[in-house]
Coordinates of C-alpha atoms and ligand atoms in Angstrom, one line a residue:
M1 CA 21.3 -109.2 -131.6
K2 CA 24.0 -109.2 -128.9
V3 CA 26.0 -106.0 -128.3
T4 CA 29.2 -107.9 -128.9
D5 CA 27.9 -109.0 -132.3
H6 CA 27.0 -105.4 -133.2
L7 CA 30.5 -104.4 -132.2
K8 CA 32.1 -107.3 -134.2
Q9 CA 30.2 -106.4 -137.3
A10 CA 30.8 -102.6 -137.0
K11 CA 32.9 -100.9 -139.7
S12 CA 33.2 -97.8 -137.6
T13 CA 32.2 -96.4 -134.1
L14 CA 28.6 -97.3 -133.3
F15 CA 25.9 -94.9 -131.9
S16 CA 23.7 -95.9 -128.9
I17 CA 21.5 -94.2 -126.5
E18 CA 20.1 -94.6 -123.0
I19 CA 16.7 -93.5 -121.8
L20 CA 14.8 -93.3 -118.5
P21 CA 11.3 -94.6 -118.1
P22 CA 8.8 -91.7 -117.8
L23 CA 7.5 -90.8 -114.4
K24 CA 4.5 -93.0 -113.3
G25 CA 1.3 -91.8 -114.9
K26 CA 3.0 -90.4 -118.1
S27 CA 2.4 -92.0 -121.4
I28 CA 4.9 -94.1 -123.4
Q29 CA 4.5 -91.5 -126.1
S30 CA 7.0 -89.3 -124.2
I31 CA 9.6 -92.1 -124.8
F32 CA 8.8 -92.3 -128.5
D33 CA 9.0 -88.5 -128.8
G34 CA 12.5 -88.7 -127.3
I35 CA 13.7 -91.6 -129.6
D36 CA 12.0 -90.6 -132.9
P37 CA 14.4 -87.7 -133.6
L38 CA 17.4 -90.0 -133.0
M39 CA 16.4 -92.9 -135.2
E40 CA 17.9 -91.4 -138.4
F41 CA 21.3 -91.9 -136.8
K42 CA 20.6 -95.7 -136.5
P43 CA 21.3 -96.5 -132.8
S44 CA 22.6 -100.0 -132.5
F45 CA 20.8 -100.4 -129.2
V46 CA 18.8 -98.4 -126.7
D47 CA 19.3 -98.9 -123.0
V48 CA 16.5 -98.5 -120.6
T49 CA 17.3 -97.7 -117.0
Y50 CA 15.7 -99.4 -114.0
H51 CA 14.5 -97.5 -111.0
R52 CA 13.9 -99.1 -107.7
E53 CA 11.4 -98.3 -105.1
E54 CA 11.6 -95.3 -102.8
Y55 CA 9.9 -94.7 -99.5
V56 CA 7.7 -91.6 -99.1
Y57 CA 5.7 -90.5 -96.1
K58 CA 1.9 -89.9 -96.7
K59 CA -0.2 -87.9 -94.2
R60 CA -3.1 -90.0 -92.9
E61 CA -6.1 -89.1 -90.7
G62 CA -5.2 -87.9 -87.2
G63 CA -1.9 -86.5 -88.4
F64 CA -0.2 -89.9 -88.7
L65 CA 2.5 -90.4 -91.3
E66 CA 2.4 -93.7 -93.2
K67 CA 5.6 -95.0 -94.8
V68 CA 4.7 -96.0 -98.4
S69 CA 6.8 -97.8 -100.9
T70 CA 6.5 -96.3 -104.4
R71 CA 8.3 -96.7 -107.8
K72 CA 8.4 -93.4 -109.6
R73 CA 9.6 -94.7 -112.9
P74 CA 8.3 -98.2 -113.4
G75 CA 8.0 -99.9 -116.8
T76 CA 11.6 -100.8 -117.9
V77 CA 10.6 -104.2 -119.4
G78 CA 7.4 -102.9 -121.1
I79 CA 9.3 -100.0 -122.6
C80 CA 12.0 -102.4 -123.9
A81 CA 9.3 -104.5 -125.6
A82 CA 7.6 -101.4 -127.0
I83 CA 10.9 -100.1 -128.4
M84 CA 11.8 -103.4 -130.1
N85 CA 8.3 -103.6 -131.6
R86 CA 8.2 -100.0 -132.9
Y87 CA 11.8 -99.5 -134.1
K88 CA 13.1 -103.0 -134.6
V89 CA 16.2 -102.1 -132.6
D90 CA 17.7 -103.9 -129.7
A91 CA 16.6 -102.7 -126.4
I92 CA 18.7 -103.3 -123.3
P93 CA 17.0 -103.4 -119.9
H94 CA 19.1 -102.5 -116.9
I95 CA 18.7 -105.0 -114.1
I96 CA 19.8 -104.4 -110.6
C97 CA 20.4 -106.4 -107.4
G98 CA 18.6 -103.9 -105.1
G99 CA 15.1 -104.9 -104.2
F100 CA 15.3 -108.4 -105.8
S101 CA 15.8 -111.8 -104.3
V102 CA 17.7 -114.2 -106.5
E103 CA 14.4 -116.0 -107.3
E104 CA 12.8 -112.7 -108.4
T105 CA 15.8 -112.1 -110.5
E106 CA 15.5 -115.5 -112.1
N107 CA 11.9 -114.9 -112.9
A108 CA 12.7 -111.4 -114.4
L109 CA 15.4 -112.9 -116.6
I110 CA 12.9 -115.5 -117.8
D111 CA 10.5 -112.7 -118.8
L112 CA 13.3 -111.0 -120.7
H113 CA 14.3 -114.2 -122.4
F114 CA 10.7 -114.9 -123.5
L115 CA 10.5 -111.3 -124.9
G116 CA 13.5 -112.0 -127.2
I117 CA 15.8 -109.6 -125.3
D118 CA 19.4 -110.6 -126.0
N119 CA 21.3 -108.2 -123.7
V120 CA 21.1 -107.0 -120.1
L121 CA 23.2 -104.4 -118.2
A122 CA 23.8 -106.0 -114.8
L123 CA 24.2 -103.5 -112.0
R124 CA 24.1 -103.4 -108.2
G125 CA 22.0 -100.3 -108.0
D126 CA 22.3 -97.6 -105.3
S127 CA 21.0 -97.6 -101.8
I128 CA 17.5 -96.3 -101.3
K129 CA 17.3 -92.8 -99.8
S130 CA 16.4 -93.9 -96.3
E131 CA 19.5 -96.2 -96.1
P132 CA 23.0 -94.9 -95.7
T133 CA 24.6 -97.8 -97.5
F134 CA 23.3 -100.4 -100.0
V135 CA 21.4 -103.2 -98.3
P136 CA 20.7 -106.3 -100.4
E137 CA 17.3 -107.9 -100.4
P138 CA 17.1 -111.0 -98.1
N139 CA 18.4 -113.7 -100.3
G140 CA 19.4 -111.1 -102.9
H141 CA 22.8 -110.2 -104.4
A142 CA 25.1 -107.8 -102.6
Y143 CA 27.2 -107.0 -105.7
A144 CA 26.8 -106.8 -109.5
V145 CA 29.4 -109.7 -109.8
D146 CA 26.9 -112.0 -108.2
L147 CA 24.2 -111.0 -110.6
V148 CA 26.6 -111.6 -113.5
K149 CA 27.2 -115.1 -112.1
Q150 CA 23.5 -115.8 -111.9
I151 CA 22.9 -114.7 -115.5
R152 CA 25.9 -116.8 -116.7
S153 CA 24.5 -119.8 -114.8
L154 CA 21.1 -119.4 -116.5
N155 CA 22.9 -119.1 -119.8
S156 CA 24.3 -122.5 -119.2
G157 CA 20.9 -123.9 -118.2
K158 CA 21.4 -123.8 -114.5
Y159 CA 18.2 -122.6 -112.8
M160 CA 17.9 -122.2 -109.0
D161 CA 16.0 -125.5 -108.8
E162 CA 18.8 -127.9 -109.8
E163 CA 16.4 -130.8 -110.0
M164 CA 14.6 -129.3 -113.1
Q165 CA 15.0 -131.5 -116.1
Q166 CA 15.4 -130.6 -119.8
V167 CA 15.7 -126.9 -119.1
A168 CA 16.1 -124.2 -121.8
P169 CA 19.2 -122.1 -121.3
T170 CA 19.0 -118.3 -121.8
N171 CA 21.6 -116.6 -124.0
F172 CA 22.1 -113.1 -122.6
C173 CA 25.0 -110.9 -123.5
V174 CA 25.9 -109.2 -120.3
G175 CA 27.2 -105.6 -119.8
V176 CA 28.5 -104.1 -116.6
A177 CA 29.3 -100.6 -115.4
G178 CA 32.8 -99.2 -115.2
Y179 CA 34.0 -96.0 -113.5
P180 CA 36.8 -94.1 -115.1
E181 CA 36.9 -91.7 -112.1
K182 CA 36.3 -94.6 -109.6
H183 CA 33.0 -95.7 -108.0
F184 CA 32.3 -93.4 -105.1
E185 CA 32.2 -96.1 -102.5
A186 CA 35.5 -97.7 -103.5
P187 CA 38.3 -96.8 -101.1
N188 CA 40.7 -96.5 -104.1
M189 CA 40.9 -97.0 -107.8
T190 CA 42.9 -100.3 -107.5
S191 CA 40.2 -102.0 -105.5
D192 CA 37.5 -100.7 -107.8
M193 CA 39.4 -102.0 -110.8
L194 CA 39.9 -105.4 -109.1
H195 CA 36.1 -105.6 -108.6
L196 CA 35.6 -104.7 -112.2
Q197 CA 38.0 -107.5 -113.2
S198 CA 36.0 -110.0 -111.1
K199 CA 32.8 -109.0 -113.0
I200 CA 34.6 -109.7 -116.3
N201 CA 36.1 -113.0 -114.9
A202 CA 32.5 -113.9 -113.9
G203 CA 31.5 -113.7 -117.6
A204 CA 30.5 -110.1 -118.4
D205 CA 30.9 -109.4 -122.1
Y206 CA 31.3 -105.6 -122.2
I207 CA 31.6 -102.5 -120.1
V208 CA 29.7 -99.2 -120.3
T209 CA 31.4 -96.4 -118.4
Q210 CA 29.9 -93.8 -116.1
M211 CA 29.7 -90.4 -117.8
F212 CA 33.0 -88.4 -117.9
F213 CA 33.7 -84.9 -119.3
D214 CA 37.5 -85.3 -119.7
N215 CA 38.4 -87.9 -122.3
K216 CA 41.7 -88.5 -120.5
A217 CA 39.7 -90.2 -117.7
Y218 CA 38.4 -92.7 -120.3
F219 CA 41.8 -93.3 -122.0
D220 CA 43.5 -93.9 -118.7
F221 CA 40.7 -96.2 -117.6
V222 CA 41.1 -98.3 -120.9
E223 CA 44.8 -98.4 -120.3
K224 CA 44.3 -99.7 -116.7
C225 CA 41.9 -102.3 -118.0
N226 CA 44.3 -103.5 -120.6
A227 CA 47.1 -103.7 -118.0
M228 CA 44.8 -106.0 -116.0
N229 CA 43.9 -108.2 -119.0
I230 CA 40.4 -106.8 -119.1
N231 CA 39.9 -107.2 -122.8
V232 CA 36.2 -106.8 -123.4
P233 CA 34.9 -103.7 -125.3
I234 CA 34.7 -100.6 -123.2
I235 CA 31.9 -98.3 -124.3
P236 CA 32.2 -94.7 -123.2
G237 CA 29.1 -93.2 -121.7
L238 CA 28.6 -89.5 -122.6
K239 CA 26.2 -86.9 -121.3
M240 CA 25.7 -83.3 -122.6
L241 CA 25.5 -80.7 -119.9
T242 CA 22.2 -79.0 -120.4
T243 CA 21.8 -76.4 -117.6
K244 CA 24.0 -74.2 -115.5
K245 CA 22.9 -76.0 -112.3
Q246 CA 24.4 -79.3 -113.6
L247 CA 27.8 -77.9 -112.9
T248 CA 27.1 -78.8 -109.2
I249 CA 24.4 -81.4 -109.6
L250 CA 26.3 -83.8 -111.8
P251 CA 29.4 -84.0 -109.5
K252 CA 27.1 -84.5 -106.5
I253 CA 24.9 -87.2 -108.0
F254 CA 27.4 -89.1 -110.2
K255 CA 30.6 -88.3 -108.3
I256 CA 32.4 -87.1 -111.4
D257 CA 34.6 -84.1 -112.2
I258 CA 33.7 -81.3 -114.5
P259 CA 36.9 -80.0 -116.1
F260 CA 37.8 -76.4 -115.3
E261 CA 37.6 -75.3 -118.9
L262 CA 34.1 -76.6 -119.3
H263 CA 33.2 -75.1 -115.9
Q264 CA 34.5 -71.7 -116.9
A265 CA 32.7 -71.8 -120.3
V266 CA 29.3 -72.7 -118.6
E267 CA 29.8 -70.1 -115.8
K268 CA 30.1 -67.4 -118.5
C269 CA 26.7 -68.3 -120.0
K270 CA 23.9 -65.9 -119.4
N271 CA 21.2 -68.6 -119.3
D272 CA 20.5 -72.3 -119.7
A273 CA 20.1 -72.0 -123.5
E274 CA 23.7 -70.8 -123.8
A275 CA 24.9 -73.5 -121.3
K276 CA 23.1 -76.2 -123.4
Q277 CA 25.0 -75.0 -126.5
V278 CA 28.3 -75.2 -124.6
G279 CA 27.3 -78.7 -123.5
V280 CA 26.7 -79.8 -127.1
E281 CA 29.9 -78.3 -128.4
W282 CA 31.9 -79.9 -125.6
C283 CA 30.3 -83.3 -126.2
I284 CA 30.9 -83.0 -130.0
A285 CA 34.6 -82.4 -129.3
Q286 CA 34.7 -85.3 -126.8
S287 CA 32.9 -87.6 -129.3
K288 CA 35.3 -86.7 -132.2
E289 CA 38.4 -87.5 -130.2
L290 CA 36.9 -90.7 -128.8
M291 CA 35.9 -91.8 -132.3
Q292 CA 39.3 -90.9 -133.8
K293 CA 41.0 -92.9 -131.1
G294 CA 38.9 -96.0 -131.8
A295 CA 36.1 -96.1 -129.2
P296 CA 33.9 -99.0 -130.2
C297 CA 30.6 -97.2 -129.7
L298 CA 29.5 -93.8 -128.3
H299 CA 26.7 -94.3 -125.7
Y300 CA 24.7 -91.1 -125.0
Y301 CA 22.8 -90.6 -121.8
T302 CA 19.9 -88.7 -123.2
M303 CA 18.1 -88.3 -119.8
G304 CA 15.0 -87.2 -121.7
V305 CA 16.7 -84.4 -123.5
S306 CA 17.0 -85.6 -127.1
D307 CA 17.6 -82.3 -128.8
S308 CA 21.1 -82.0 -127.5
T309 CA 21.8 -85.6 -128.4
R310 CA 20.4 -85.0 -131.9
K311 CA 22.8 -82.0 -132.4
V312 CA 25.8 -84.1 -131.3
A313 CA 24.7 -87.1 -133.4
S314 CA 24.3 -84.9 -136.5
A315 CA 27.8 -83.6 -136.1
I316 CA 29.3 -87.1 -135.5
F317 CA 27.4 -89.9 -137.3
Ligands
LIG401 P1 29.3 -103.1 -108.2 O1 30.1 -103.5 -109.4 O2 28.7 -104.2 -107.4 O3 30.2 -102.2 -107.3 C1 29.7 -101.4 -106.2 C2 30.8 -101.0 -105.3 O4 31.2 -102.1 -104.5 C3 32.1 -100.5 -105.9 O5 32.6 -99.5 -105.1 C4 33.0 -101.7 -106.0 O6 34.3 -101.3 -106.0 C5 32.6 -102.4 -104.8 N1 32.6 -103.9 -104.9 C6 32.2 -104.7 -105.9 N2 32.3 -106.0 -105.6 C7 32.8 -106.0 -104.4 C8 33.1 -107.1 -103.5 N3 32.9 -108.4 -103.9 N4 33.5 -106.8 -102.2 C9 33.6 -105.5 -101.8 N5 33.3 -104.5 -102.6 C10 32.9 -104.7 -103.9 N6 21.5 -97.6 -111.2 C11 20.2 -97.9 -111.2 O7 19.6 -98.0 -110.1 N7 19.5 -98.2 -112.3 C12 20.2 -98.1 -113.5 O8 19.5 -98.4 -114.6 C13 21.5 -97.8 -113.6 N8 22.2 -97.8 -114.8 C14 23.6 -97.5 -114.8 C15 24.3 -97.5 -116.0 C16 25.6 -97.3 -116.0 C17 26.4 -97.3 -117.3 C18 26.3 -96.9 -114.8 C19 27.8 -96.6 -114.8 C20 25.6 -96.9 -113.6 C21 24.3 -97.2 -113.5 N9 23.5 -97.2 -112.4 C22 22.2 -97.5 -112.3 C23 24.2 -96.8 -111.1 C24 24.8 -98.0 -110.4 O9 23.7 -98.9 -110.0 C25 25.5 -97.5 -109.1 O10 26.7 -96.8 -109.6 C26 25.9 -98.5 -108.0 O11 26.2 -97.8 -106.9 C27 27.0 -99.4 -108.4 O12 26.6 -100.4 -109.3 P2 27.7 -101.4 -109.9 O13 26.9 -102.3 -110.8 O14 28.8 -100.6 -110.5 O15 28.1 -102.1 -108.6

């Protein structure tokens, strides 16, 4: 079922989760072990992130270094199929522009359509570590808006080969990313919001936000969206802080702020176990307020740590 239909039918705020594929070589059981404890809260959908290739240097005979392309967390599509099969819940693959030509994207979308997947989260993806800025694949998309346009075209039966006859259209519901604290590359919030608006105008059906720890950032973002006639559902993305180190790691990786009050509370913790408890309590408070103020769904970035998500879900749903 489409995310938009889940939201239309909802009588109260929905619960959803996001998971990462396991590291290459690990079994899918690690995914099930993370989802099993959360199923009693009836997630409406489970997002599965996509991880593009990275380059690593391998030592070869004679001391030479060989540059090798590797994907550390493959399996997004297979995991989605396995989740749908095991839990009978909608799984949402993330699809990215990086590393894909438009033809490869089309073929990937055909696979997803054949698997009965109704939703995709369309993203640009980040640059690979060896590149200072994002470089699209030759004949690939430079921005998520172009990916949204391609999915919309396929939904109206327009494949790349325009001469194809009697084609079957796809029917994807398309989500896109939004950044309450601005995307780190955007020179200012206004330009970022205008680019978000163009993703919606291109046919995106809903927005999932980057994580935030201060609800004011989300409420201000929703207000800005409303002022720009962005009227699609805006699903807040939430993460629980789980270690003391995340006080510095999360701002560095995700370019988000940790509010001073949370920062202080975590600093006072003697160990990670205490920090994790603070993270859970903070997230429960965030969730309660978001729910009370009408957020359509609370989307939790589990990042492989389902015990914290379980504690929050038990308090909220
Ligand atoms: P875009 O919407 O294309 O925006 C990228 C930047 O370009 C922004 O600064 C924007 O303002 C600017 N911009 C947009 N359009 C234009 C234009 N036409 N001209 C000039 N500038 C423009 N990454 C992964 O690799 N895999 C995942 O599974 C994944 N899941 C995510 C899930 C969520 C909910 C979020 C919030 C992010 C996720 N990401 C994921 C990270 C995401 O790929 C990065 O944040 C990436 O840098 C931007 O992706 P985007 O889709 O927001 O890009």
